[in-house]
Coordinates of C-alpha atoms and ligand atoms in Angstrom, one line a residue:
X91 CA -18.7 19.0 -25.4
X92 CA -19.9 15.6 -25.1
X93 CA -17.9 12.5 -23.6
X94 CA -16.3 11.1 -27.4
X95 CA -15.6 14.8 -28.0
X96 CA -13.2 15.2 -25.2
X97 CA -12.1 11.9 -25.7
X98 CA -11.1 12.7 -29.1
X99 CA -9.6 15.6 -28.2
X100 CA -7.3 13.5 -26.0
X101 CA -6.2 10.9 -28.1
X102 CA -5.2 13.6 -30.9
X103 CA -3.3 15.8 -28.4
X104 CA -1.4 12.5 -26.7
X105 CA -0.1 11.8 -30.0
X106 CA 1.2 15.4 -30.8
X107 CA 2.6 15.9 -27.2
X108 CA 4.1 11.9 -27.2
X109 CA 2.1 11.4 -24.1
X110 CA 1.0 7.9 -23.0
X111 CA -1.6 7.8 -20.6
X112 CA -1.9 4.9 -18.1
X113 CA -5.3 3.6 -16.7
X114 CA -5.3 1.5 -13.4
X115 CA -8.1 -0.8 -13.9
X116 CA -10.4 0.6 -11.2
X117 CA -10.3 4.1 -13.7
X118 CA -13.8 4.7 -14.9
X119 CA -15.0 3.3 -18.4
X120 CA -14.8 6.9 -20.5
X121 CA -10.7 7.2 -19.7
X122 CA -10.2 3.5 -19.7
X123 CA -10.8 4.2 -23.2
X124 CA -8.5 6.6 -23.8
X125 CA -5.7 5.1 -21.9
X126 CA -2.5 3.1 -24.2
X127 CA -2.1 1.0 -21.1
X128 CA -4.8 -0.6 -18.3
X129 CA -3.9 -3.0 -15.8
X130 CA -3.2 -3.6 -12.3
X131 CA -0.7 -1.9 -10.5
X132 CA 2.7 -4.0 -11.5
X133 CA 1.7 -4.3 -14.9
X134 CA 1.6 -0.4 -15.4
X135 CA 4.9 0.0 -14.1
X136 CA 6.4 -2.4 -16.3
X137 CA 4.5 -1.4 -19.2
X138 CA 5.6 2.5 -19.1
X139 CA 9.1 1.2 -18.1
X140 CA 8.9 -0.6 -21.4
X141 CA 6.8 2.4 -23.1
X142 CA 8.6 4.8 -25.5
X143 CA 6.9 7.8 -24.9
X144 CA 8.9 10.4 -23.2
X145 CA 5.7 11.7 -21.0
X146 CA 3.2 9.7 -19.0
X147 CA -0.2 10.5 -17.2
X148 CA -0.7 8.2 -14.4
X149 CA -4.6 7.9 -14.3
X150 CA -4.5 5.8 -10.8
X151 CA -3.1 6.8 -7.3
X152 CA -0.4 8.6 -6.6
X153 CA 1.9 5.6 -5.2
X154 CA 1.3 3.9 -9.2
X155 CA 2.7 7.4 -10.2
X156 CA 5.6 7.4 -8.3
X157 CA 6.9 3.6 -9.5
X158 CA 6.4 4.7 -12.7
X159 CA 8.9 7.8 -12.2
X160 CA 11.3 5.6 -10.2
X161 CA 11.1 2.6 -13.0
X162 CA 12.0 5.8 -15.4
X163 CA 13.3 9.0 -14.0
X164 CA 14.5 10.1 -17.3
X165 CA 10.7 10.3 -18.5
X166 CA 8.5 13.0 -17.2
X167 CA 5.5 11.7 -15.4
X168 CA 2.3 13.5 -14.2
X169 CA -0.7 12.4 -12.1
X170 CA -3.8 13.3 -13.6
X171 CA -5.6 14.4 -10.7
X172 CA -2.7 15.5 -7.7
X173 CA -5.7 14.9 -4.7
X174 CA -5.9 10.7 -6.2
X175 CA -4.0 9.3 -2.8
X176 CA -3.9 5.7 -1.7
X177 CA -5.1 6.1 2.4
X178 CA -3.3 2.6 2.5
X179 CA -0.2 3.8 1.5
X180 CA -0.1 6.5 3.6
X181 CA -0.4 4.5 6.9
X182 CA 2.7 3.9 7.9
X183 CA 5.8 6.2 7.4
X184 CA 9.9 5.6 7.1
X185 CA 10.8 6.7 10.8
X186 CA 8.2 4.3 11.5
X187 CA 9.3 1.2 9.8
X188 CA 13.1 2.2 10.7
X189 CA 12.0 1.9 14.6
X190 CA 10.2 -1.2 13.9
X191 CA 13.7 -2.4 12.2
X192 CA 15.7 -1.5 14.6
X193 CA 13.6 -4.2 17.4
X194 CA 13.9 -7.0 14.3
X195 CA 17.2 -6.4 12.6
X196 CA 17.3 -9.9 11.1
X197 CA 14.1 -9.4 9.3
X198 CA 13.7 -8.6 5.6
X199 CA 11.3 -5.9 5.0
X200 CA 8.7 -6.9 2.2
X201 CA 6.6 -3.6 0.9
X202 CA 3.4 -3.8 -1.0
X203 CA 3.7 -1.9 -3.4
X204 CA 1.0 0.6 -2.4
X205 CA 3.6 2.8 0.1
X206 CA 5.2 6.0 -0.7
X207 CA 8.1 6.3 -2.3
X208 CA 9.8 7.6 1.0
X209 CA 8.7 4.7 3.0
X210 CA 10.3 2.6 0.2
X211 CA 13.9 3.5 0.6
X212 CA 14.0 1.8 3.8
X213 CA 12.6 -1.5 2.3
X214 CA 14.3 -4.5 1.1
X215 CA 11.4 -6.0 -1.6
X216 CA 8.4 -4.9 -2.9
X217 CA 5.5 -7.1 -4.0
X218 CA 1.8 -6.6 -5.6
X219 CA -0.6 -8.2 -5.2
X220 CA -0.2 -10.9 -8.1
X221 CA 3.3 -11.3 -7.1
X222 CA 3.7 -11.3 -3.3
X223 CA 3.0 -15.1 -2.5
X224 CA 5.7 -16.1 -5.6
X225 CA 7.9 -13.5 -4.2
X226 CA 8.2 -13.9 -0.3
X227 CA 8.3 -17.8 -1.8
X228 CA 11.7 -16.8 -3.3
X229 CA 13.2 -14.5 -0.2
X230 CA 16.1 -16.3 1.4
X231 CA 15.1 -15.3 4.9
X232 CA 12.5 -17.3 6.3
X233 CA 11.9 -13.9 8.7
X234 CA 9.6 -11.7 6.6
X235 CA 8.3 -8.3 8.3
X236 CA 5.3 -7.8 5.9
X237 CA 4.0 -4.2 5.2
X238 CA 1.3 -2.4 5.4
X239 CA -1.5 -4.5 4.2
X240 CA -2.2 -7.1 7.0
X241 CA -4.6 -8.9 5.0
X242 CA -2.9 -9.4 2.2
X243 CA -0.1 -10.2 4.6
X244 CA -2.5 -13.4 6.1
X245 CA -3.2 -14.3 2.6
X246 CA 0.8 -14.7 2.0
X247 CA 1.4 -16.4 5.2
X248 CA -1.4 -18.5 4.5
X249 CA 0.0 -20.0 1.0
X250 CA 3.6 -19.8 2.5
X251 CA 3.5 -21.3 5.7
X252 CA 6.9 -21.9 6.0
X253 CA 8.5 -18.6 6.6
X254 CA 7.9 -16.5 9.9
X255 CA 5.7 -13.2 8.5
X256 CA 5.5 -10.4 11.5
X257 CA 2.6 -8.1 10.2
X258 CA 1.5 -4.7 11.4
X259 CA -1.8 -2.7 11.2
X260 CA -2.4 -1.3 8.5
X261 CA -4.8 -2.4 5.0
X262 CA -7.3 -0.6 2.5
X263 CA -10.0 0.9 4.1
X264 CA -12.6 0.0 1.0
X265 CA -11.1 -3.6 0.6
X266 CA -11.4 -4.2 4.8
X267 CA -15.0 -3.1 4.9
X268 CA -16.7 -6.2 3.1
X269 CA -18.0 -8.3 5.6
X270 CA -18.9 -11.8 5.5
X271 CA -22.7 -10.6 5.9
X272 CA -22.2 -9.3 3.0
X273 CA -21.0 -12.2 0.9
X274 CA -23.3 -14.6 2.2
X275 CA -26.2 -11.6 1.1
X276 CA -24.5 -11.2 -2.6
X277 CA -24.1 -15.2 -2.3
X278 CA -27.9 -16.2 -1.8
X279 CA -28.9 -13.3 -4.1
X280 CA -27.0 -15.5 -6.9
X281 CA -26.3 -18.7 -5.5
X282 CA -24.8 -20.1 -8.9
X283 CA -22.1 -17.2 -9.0
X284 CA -18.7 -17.8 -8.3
X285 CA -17.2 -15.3 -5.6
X286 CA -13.6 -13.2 -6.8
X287 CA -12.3 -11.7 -4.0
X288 CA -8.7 -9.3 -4.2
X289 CA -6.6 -10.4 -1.0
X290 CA -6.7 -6.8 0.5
X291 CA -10.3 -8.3 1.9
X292 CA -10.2 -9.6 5.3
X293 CA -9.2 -13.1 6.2
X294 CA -12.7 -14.2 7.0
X295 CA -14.3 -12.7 3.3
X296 CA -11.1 -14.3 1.8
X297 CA -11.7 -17.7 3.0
X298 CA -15.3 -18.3 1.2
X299 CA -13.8 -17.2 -2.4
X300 CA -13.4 -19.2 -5.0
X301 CA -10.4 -17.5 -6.6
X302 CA -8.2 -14.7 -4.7
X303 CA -6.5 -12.6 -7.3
X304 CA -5.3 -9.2 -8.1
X305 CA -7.6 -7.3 -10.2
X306 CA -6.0 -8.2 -13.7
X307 CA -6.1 -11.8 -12.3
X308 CA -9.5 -11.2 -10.9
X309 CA -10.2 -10.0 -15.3
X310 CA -8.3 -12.7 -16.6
X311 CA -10.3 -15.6 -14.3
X312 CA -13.4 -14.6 -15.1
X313 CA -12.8 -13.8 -18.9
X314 CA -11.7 -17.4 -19.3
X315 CA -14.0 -19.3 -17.1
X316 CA -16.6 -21.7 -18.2
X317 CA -19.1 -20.0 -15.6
X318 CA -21.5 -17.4 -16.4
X319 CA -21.9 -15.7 -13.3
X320 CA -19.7 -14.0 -10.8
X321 CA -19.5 -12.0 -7.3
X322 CA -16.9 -9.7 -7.8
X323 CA -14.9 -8.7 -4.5
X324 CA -12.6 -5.7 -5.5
X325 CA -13.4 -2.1 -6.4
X326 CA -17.2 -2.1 -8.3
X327 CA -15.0 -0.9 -11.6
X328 CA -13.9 -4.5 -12.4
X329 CA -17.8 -5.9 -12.7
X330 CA -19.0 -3.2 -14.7
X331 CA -15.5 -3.5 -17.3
X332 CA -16.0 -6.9 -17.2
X333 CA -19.9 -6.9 -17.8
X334 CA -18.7 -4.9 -21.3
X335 CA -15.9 -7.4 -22.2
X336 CA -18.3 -10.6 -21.5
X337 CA -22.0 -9.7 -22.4
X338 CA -22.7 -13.2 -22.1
X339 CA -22.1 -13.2 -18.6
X340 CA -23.2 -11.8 -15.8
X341 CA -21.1 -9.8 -13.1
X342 CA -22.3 -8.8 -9.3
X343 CA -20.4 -6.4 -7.3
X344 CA -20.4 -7.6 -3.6
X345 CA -21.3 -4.9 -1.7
X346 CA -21.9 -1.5 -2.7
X347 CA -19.4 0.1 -0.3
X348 CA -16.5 -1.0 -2.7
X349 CA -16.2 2.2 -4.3
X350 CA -12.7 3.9 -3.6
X351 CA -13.2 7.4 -3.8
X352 CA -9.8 8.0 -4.1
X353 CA -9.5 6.3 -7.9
X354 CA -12.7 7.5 -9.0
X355 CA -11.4 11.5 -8.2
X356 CA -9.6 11.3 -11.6
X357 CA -12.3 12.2 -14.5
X358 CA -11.9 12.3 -17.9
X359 CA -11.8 16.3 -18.4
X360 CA -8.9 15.9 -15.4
X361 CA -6.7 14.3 -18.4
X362 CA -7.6 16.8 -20.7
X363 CA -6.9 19.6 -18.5
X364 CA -3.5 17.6 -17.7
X365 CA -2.6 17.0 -21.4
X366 CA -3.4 20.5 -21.5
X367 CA -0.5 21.5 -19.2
X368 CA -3.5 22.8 -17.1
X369 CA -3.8 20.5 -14.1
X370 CA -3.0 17.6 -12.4
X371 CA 0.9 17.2 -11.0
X372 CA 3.9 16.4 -12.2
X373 CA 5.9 13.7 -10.3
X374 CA 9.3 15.0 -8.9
X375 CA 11.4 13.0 -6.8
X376 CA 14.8 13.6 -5.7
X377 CA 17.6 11.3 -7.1
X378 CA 18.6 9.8 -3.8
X379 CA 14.7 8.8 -3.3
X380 CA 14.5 7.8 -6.7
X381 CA 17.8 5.6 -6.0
X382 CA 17.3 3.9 -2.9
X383 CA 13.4 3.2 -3.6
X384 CA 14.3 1.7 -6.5
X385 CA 16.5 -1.2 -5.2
X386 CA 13.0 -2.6 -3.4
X387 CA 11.2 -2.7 -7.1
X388 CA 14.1 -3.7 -8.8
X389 CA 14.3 -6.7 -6.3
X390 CA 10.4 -7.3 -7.3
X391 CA 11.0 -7.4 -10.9
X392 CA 13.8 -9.7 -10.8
X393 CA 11.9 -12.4 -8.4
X394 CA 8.4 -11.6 -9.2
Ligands
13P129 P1 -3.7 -4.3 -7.9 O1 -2.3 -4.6 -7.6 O2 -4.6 -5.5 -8.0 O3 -3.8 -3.4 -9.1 O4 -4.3 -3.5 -6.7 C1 -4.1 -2.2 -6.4 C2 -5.0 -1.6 -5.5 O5 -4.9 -0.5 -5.1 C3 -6.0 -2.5 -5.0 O6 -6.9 -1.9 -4.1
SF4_130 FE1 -5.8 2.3 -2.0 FE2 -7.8 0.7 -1.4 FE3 -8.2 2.6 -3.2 FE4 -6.7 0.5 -3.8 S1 -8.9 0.4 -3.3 S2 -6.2 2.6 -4.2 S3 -5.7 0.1 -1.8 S4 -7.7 2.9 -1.0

């Protein structure tokens, strides 16, 4: 079969079995294709919440899957491929953050929204990365205990100096691995390119960019800019989508290590096999998880 075979394939079974399939934008080109929704990681939540299909194949990482089932318990939601994890969202645990608590009881717990849905329930907001500096804006307490992502944690405290943000550990391993070398290398290479950087990136690579977005912002930016050429500091999906949306510009990833293995496990005959009721998994969480996480993204949709 070749690839607009399968693809075909997909799009007339999706519509017979009212599936709707959701593509995080680091989802390679051939399902991007096939997907009724791309975007970053708040804007698929909010689409499927808003979506009318009763079933959903989360093309992404698990964590997107799970906020989609929590957003909508009454819809039945799969993940394409069940071995797509986020490592970052599996860093840090609920009996963890429930110690850490207990030593800062007057702190409100702000969650990316890369975290399990376990390690939600015990969280007060979540944020993504295009809301989290609007959001923690917005949080009453100026005492913010900021998980997991301590980058995108110095990025927040950065733009919101005014609040007291404790952050631990804990970050994207692909994101953290961009060094400075490695901008100023992509930045004499194309010296007339302007450098978009997501704020999982460390502090230092963070600093030299000329916008910090999430990757839907990181799109949007460089869609409507006057500039023709750009560095591109996120996962290498986002240059080559964009290189197809703007062929009169020119798009360089940063460095090549910004591949995350774990988005690019999901292929395109993983969906078929899923919409064939012959892979991937579905999401099932229990009614009390699905209950108590959701306070945290409810919270995030109201301030975000
Ligand atoms: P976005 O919120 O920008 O989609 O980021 C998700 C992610 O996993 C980035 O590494
Ligand atoms: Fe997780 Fe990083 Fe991959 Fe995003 S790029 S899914 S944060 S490992």
């Amino acid at each position: 079969m070749t690839v607009s075979e399968v693809q075909n394939e997909i799009l007339k079974l999706k519509k017979e079995k009212d599936i709707c399939i959701l593509a995080h934008s680091y989802q390679a080109r051939e399902i991007v294709e096939i997907a009724d929704f791309t975007g970053d990681s708040f804007q698929l939540s909010v689409m499927a919440k808003n979506a009318t299909q009763k079933n959903y194949i989360m093309c992404g990482v698990r964590f997107m899957a799970e906020t989609v089932k929590i957003l909508s318990p009454q819809k039945t939601v799969f993940l394409a491929n069940e071995i797509a994890g986020c490592p970052m969202a599996e860093q840090m645990d609920k009996e963890l953050i429930e110690a850490v608590k207990e030593k800062y009881p007057d702190y409100t717990v702000v969650a990316y929204i890369n975290t399990t849905a376990d390690l939600k329930t015990v969280c007060d907001v979540c944020v993504t990365s295009s809301s989290a500096v609007k959001i923690v804006e917005k949080i009453e307490n100026d005492n913010i205990l900021f998980i997991p992502d301590c980058n995108l944690g110095d990025y927040v405290a950065e733009k919101v100096p005014q609040k007291n943000i404790k952050l631990l550990q804990g970050g994207c391993p692909i994101h953290a691995a961009v060094s400075m070398e490695d901008v100023k290398k992509a930045k004499n290479m194309h010296p007339n390119a302007k450098l978009l950087v997501h704020p999982e990136c460390v502090p230092s690579v963070v600093k030299l960019a000329d916008f910090v977005g999430s990757t839907s912002a990181i799109m949007d930016y460089a869609m409507k800019s006057q500039d023709k050429e750009f560095i591109i500091g996120t996962e290498m999906s986002i240059a080559e989508h964009l290189q197809y949306m703007c062929p009169d510009k020119k798009f360089y990833s940063v460095s090549k290590k910004l591949l995350c293995p774990n988005m690019k496990t999901t292929t395109l005959i993983d969906v078929l096999n899923c919409i064939k009721g012959d892979g991937g998994e579905e999401i099932i969480l229990s009614e009390d998880t699905i209950k108590k996480a959701r306070i945290c993204i409810d919270k995030m949709i109201e301030l975000g």
